Coordinates of C-alpha atoms in Angstrom, one line a residue:
X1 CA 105.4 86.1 96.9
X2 CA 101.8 84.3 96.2
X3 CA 100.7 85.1 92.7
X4 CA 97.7 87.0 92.0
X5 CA 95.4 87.1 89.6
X6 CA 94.7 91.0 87.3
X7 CA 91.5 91.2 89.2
X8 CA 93.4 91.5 92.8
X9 CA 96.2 94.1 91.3
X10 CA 94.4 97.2 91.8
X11 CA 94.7 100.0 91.2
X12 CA 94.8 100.0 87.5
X13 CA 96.2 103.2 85.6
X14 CA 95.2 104.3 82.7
X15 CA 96.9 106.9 80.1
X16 CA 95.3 109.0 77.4
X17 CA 96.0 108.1 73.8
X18 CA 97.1 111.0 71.5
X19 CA 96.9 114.5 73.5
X20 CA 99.6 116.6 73.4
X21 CA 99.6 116.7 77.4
X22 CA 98.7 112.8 78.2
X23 CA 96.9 112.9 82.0
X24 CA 96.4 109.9 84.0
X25 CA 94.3 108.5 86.3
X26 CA 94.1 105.3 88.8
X27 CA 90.8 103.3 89.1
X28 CA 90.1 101.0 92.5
X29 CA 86.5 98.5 92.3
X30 CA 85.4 95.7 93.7
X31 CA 83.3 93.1 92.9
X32 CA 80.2 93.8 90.6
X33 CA 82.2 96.7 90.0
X34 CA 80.7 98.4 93.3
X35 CA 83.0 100.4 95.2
X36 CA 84.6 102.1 92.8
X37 CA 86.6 105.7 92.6
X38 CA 89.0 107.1 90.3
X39 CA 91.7 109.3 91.8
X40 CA 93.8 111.5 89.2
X41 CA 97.7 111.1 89.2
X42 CA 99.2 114.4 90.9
X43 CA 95.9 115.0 92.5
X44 CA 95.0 114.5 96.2
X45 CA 91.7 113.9 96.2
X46 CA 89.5 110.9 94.9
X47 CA 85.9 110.7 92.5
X48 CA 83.4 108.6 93.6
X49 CA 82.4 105.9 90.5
X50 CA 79.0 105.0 90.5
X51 CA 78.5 101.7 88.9
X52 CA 75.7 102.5 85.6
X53 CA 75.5 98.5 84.2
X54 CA 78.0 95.6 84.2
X55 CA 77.1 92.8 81.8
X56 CA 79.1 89.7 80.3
X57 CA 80.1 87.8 77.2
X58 CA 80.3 84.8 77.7
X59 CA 80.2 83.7 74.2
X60 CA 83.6 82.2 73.7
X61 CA 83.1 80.0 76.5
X62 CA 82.5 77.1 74.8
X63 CA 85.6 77.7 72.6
X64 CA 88.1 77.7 76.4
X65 CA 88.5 81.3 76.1
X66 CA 87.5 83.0 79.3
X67 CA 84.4 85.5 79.7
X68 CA 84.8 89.3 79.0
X69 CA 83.2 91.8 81.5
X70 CA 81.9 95.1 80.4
X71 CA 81.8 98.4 83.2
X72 CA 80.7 101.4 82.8
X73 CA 80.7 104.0 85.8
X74 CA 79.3 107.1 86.6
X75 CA 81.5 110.0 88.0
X76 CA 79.5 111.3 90.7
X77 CA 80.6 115.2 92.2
X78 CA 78.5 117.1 95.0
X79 CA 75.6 114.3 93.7
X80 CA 76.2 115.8 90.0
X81 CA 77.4 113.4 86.8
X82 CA 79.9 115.6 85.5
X83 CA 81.3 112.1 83.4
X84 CA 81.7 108.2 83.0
X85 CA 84.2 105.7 82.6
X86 CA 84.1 102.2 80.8
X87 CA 86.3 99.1 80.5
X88 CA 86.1 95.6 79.2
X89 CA 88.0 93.2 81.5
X90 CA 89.4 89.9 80.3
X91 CA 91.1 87.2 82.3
X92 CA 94.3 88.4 82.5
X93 CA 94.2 92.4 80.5
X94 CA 91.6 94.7 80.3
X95 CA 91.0 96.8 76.9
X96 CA 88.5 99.1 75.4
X97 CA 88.8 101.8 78.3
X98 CA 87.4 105.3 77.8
X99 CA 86.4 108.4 79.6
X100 CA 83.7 111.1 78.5
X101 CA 83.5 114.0 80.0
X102 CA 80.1 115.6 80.1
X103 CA 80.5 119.1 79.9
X104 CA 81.6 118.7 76.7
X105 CA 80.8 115.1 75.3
X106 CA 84.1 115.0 74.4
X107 CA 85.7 111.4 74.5
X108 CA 88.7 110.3 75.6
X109 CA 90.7 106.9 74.6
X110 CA 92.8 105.3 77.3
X111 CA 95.6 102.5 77.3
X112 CA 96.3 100.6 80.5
X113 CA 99.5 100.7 81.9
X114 CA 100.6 97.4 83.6
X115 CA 102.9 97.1 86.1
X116 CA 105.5 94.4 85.1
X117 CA 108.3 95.2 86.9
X118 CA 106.7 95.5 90.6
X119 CA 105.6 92.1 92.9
X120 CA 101.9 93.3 93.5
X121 CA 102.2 94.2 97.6
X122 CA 97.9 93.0 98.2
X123 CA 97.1 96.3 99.2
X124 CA 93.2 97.2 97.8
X125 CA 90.5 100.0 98.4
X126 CA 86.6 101.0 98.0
X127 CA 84.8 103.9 98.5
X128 CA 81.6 103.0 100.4
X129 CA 78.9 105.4 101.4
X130 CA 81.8 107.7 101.5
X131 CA 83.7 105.7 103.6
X132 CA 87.5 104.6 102.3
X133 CA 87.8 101.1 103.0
X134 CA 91.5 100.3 103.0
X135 CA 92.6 96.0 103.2
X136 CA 94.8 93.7 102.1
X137 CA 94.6 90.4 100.2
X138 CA 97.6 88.4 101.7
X139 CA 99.9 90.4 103.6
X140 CA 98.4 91.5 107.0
X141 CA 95.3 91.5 108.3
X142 CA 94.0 95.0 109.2
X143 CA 91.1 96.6 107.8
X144 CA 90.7 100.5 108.1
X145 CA 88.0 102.7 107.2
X146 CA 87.9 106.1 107.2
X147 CA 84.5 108.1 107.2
X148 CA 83.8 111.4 105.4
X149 CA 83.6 113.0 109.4
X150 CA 87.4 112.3 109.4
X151 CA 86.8 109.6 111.7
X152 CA 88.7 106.3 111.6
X153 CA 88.0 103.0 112.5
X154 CA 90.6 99.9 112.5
X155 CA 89.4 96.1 113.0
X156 CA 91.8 92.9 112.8
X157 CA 90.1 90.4 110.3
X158 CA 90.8 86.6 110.7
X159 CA 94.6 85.5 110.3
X160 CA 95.5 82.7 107.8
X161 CA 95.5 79.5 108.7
X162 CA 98.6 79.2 105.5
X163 CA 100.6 81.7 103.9
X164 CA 99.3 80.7 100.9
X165 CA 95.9 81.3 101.1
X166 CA 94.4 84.8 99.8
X167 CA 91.7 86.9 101.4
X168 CA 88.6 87.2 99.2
X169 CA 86.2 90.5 99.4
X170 CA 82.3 91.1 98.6
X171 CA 79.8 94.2 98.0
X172 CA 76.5 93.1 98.7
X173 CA 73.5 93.8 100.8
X174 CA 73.4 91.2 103.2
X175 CA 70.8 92.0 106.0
X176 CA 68.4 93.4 102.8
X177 CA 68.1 96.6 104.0
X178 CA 68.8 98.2 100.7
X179 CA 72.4 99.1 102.1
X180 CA 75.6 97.5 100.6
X181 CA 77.8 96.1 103.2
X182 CA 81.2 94.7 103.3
X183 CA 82.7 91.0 103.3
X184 CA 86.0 89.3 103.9
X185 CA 86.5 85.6 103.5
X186 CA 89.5 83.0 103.5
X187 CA 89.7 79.5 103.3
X188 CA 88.6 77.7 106.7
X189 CA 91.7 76.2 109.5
X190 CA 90.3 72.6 108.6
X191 CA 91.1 71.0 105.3
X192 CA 90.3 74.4 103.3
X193 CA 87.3 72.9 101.9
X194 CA 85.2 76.1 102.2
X195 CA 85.5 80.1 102.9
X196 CA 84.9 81.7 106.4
X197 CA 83.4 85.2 106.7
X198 CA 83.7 88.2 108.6
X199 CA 80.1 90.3 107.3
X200 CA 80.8 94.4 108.4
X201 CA 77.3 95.9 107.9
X202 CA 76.7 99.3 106.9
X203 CA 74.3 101.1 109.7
X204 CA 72.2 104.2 107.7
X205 CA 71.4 105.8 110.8
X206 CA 75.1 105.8 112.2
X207 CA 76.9 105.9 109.2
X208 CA 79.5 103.3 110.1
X209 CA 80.1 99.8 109.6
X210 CA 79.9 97.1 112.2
X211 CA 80.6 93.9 112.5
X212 CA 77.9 90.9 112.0
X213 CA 77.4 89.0 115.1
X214 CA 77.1 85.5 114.4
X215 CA 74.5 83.2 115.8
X216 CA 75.0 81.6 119.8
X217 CA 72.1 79.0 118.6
X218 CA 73.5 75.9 119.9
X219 CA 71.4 74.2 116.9
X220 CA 73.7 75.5 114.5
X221 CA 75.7 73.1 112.3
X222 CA 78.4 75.4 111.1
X223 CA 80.7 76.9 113.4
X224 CA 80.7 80.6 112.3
X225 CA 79.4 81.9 108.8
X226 CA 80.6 80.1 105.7
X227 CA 80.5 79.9 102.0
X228 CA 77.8 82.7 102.6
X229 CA 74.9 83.1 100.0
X230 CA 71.9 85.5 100.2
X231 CA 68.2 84.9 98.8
X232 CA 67.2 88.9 98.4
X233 CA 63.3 87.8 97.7
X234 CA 63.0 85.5 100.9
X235 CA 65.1 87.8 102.5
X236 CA 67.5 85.0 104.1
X237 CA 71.5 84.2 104.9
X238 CA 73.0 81.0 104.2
X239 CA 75.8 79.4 105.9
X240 CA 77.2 75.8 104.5
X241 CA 80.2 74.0 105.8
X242 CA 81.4 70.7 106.0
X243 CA 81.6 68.4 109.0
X244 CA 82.8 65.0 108.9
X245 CA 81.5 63.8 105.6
X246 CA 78.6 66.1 105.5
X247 CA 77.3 69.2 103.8
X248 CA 75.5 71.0 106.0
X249 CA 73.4 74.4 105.6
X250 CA 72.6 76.7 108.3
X251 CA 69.4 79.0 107.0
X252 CA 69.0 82.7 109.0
X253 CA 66.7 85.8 108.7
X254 CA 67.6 88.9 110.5
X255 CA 65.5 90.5 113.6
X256 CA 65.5 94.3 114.3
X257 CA 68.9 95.2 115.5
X258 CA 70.4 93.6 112.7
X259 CA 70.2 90.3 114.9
X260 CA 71.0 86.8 112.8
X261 CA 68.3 84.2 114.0
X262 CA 68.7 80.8 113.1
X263 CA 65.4 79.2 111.4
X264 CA 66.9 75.6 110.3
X265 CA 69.7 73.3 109.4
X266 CA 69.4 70.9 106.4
X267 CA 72.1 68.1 105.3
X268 CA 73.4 69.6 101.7
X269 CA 74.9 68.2 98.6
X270 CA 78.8 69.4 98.5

């Protein structure tokens, strides 16, 4: 089985240090640490984590050692902070994890428990909006969600063009509505040069995520949406591929309806 790195192997558990009656608990994130919940072992239900800062060291960099990423999350019940949650993760561990409760400031020191003896099986979740989102990374290509009405909803993401590719995933608002949305990306059918996404935005008024329609504009130079980036202050999508021995970026804004309108195309550097 394709190797992953720490990052992918969610969930992470965690054990209290030094109580009498140790308790547990599994943590699930995504990128930026957005998405997040923490779900108690021998309870059902799971505690939506609202991410309160995220900021990096990147002090040893020079030195070859990798950066060290600090989270801290809100626990958020019925729209209350009842506690928080803080990690530092590293390249390939993650260390100085605690949990405070806030009904009584007390503090609690927790050791993570790696799973050495188990092939990591891609599986991986957020909580968004209050919607489970429920993937996987390598292994098949379904993505479920299931809204806090009950109802679910199942789409196919793109297959892999080679079994040794991985599926990557994004939190981010990408039609700047001040909505996070949901991303998928793998490595193009071509040479693998760049990623290809599938964009599933979050609609306010329904509640439900749907799935970006990309452009018909025959003026396009990228087939699809590709190594996607997002300029929140001009409000636009980018799209860059490569074709032939060009760079090319595709530049969009979005219309009412969520529609993606093409504005230009310029040659870029690769």
């Amino acid at each position: 089985m394709l190797s992953i790195s720490s990052l992918y192997a969610q969930p992470f558990t965690f054990k209290s240090i030094g109580l009498v009656k140790p308790f547990r608990f599994q943590i699930y994130y995504g990128a930026m640490g957005k998405g997040a919940f923490v779900q108690y072992v021998g309870q059902k239900g799971i505690i939506p984590l609202r991410i309160k800062s995220r900021s990096v060291d990147s002090t040893e960099r020079k030195s070859g050692q990798p950066d060290m990423t600090t989270y801290v999350w809100e626990e958020v019940i019925d729209g209350q902070v009842t506690g928080s949650y803080g990690l530092v993760e590293g390249l390939r561990n993650l260390e100085d994890i605690w949990y405070l409760r806030k009904k009584d400031g007390k503090r609690f020191s927790m050791e993570y428990l790696r799973q050495e003896t188990e092939e990591y099986d891609g599986e991986n979740k957020y909580l968004l909006h209050g919607a489970l989102l429920s993937f996987n990374y390598m292994n098949h290509d379904r993505l479920s969600i299931v809204y806090p009405d009950g109802v679910k909803k199942v789409f196919e993401l793109p297959d892999f063009d080679s079994p040794s590719y991985v599926r990557n995933s994004y939190i981010a608002d990408y039609n700047f509505d001040g909505y996070d949305d949901i991303a998928f990306s793998i490595p193009d059918a071509g040479m693998g040069v760049y990623q290809t996404y599938s964009i599933y935005l979050y609609q306010p008024a329904t509640k439900r995520f749907e799935k970006l329609s990309e452009s018909s504009d025959s003026r396009v130079k990228c087939y699809g949406l590709n190594n996607v980036a997002i300029d929140q202050h001009k409000k636009l999508l980018y799209s860059s591929c490569r074709g032939g021995a060009r760079w090319w970026k595709d530049v969009y804004r979005f219309e009412s309806g969520n529609k993606l309108v093409w504005i230009k195309s310029t040659e870029a550097k690769e």
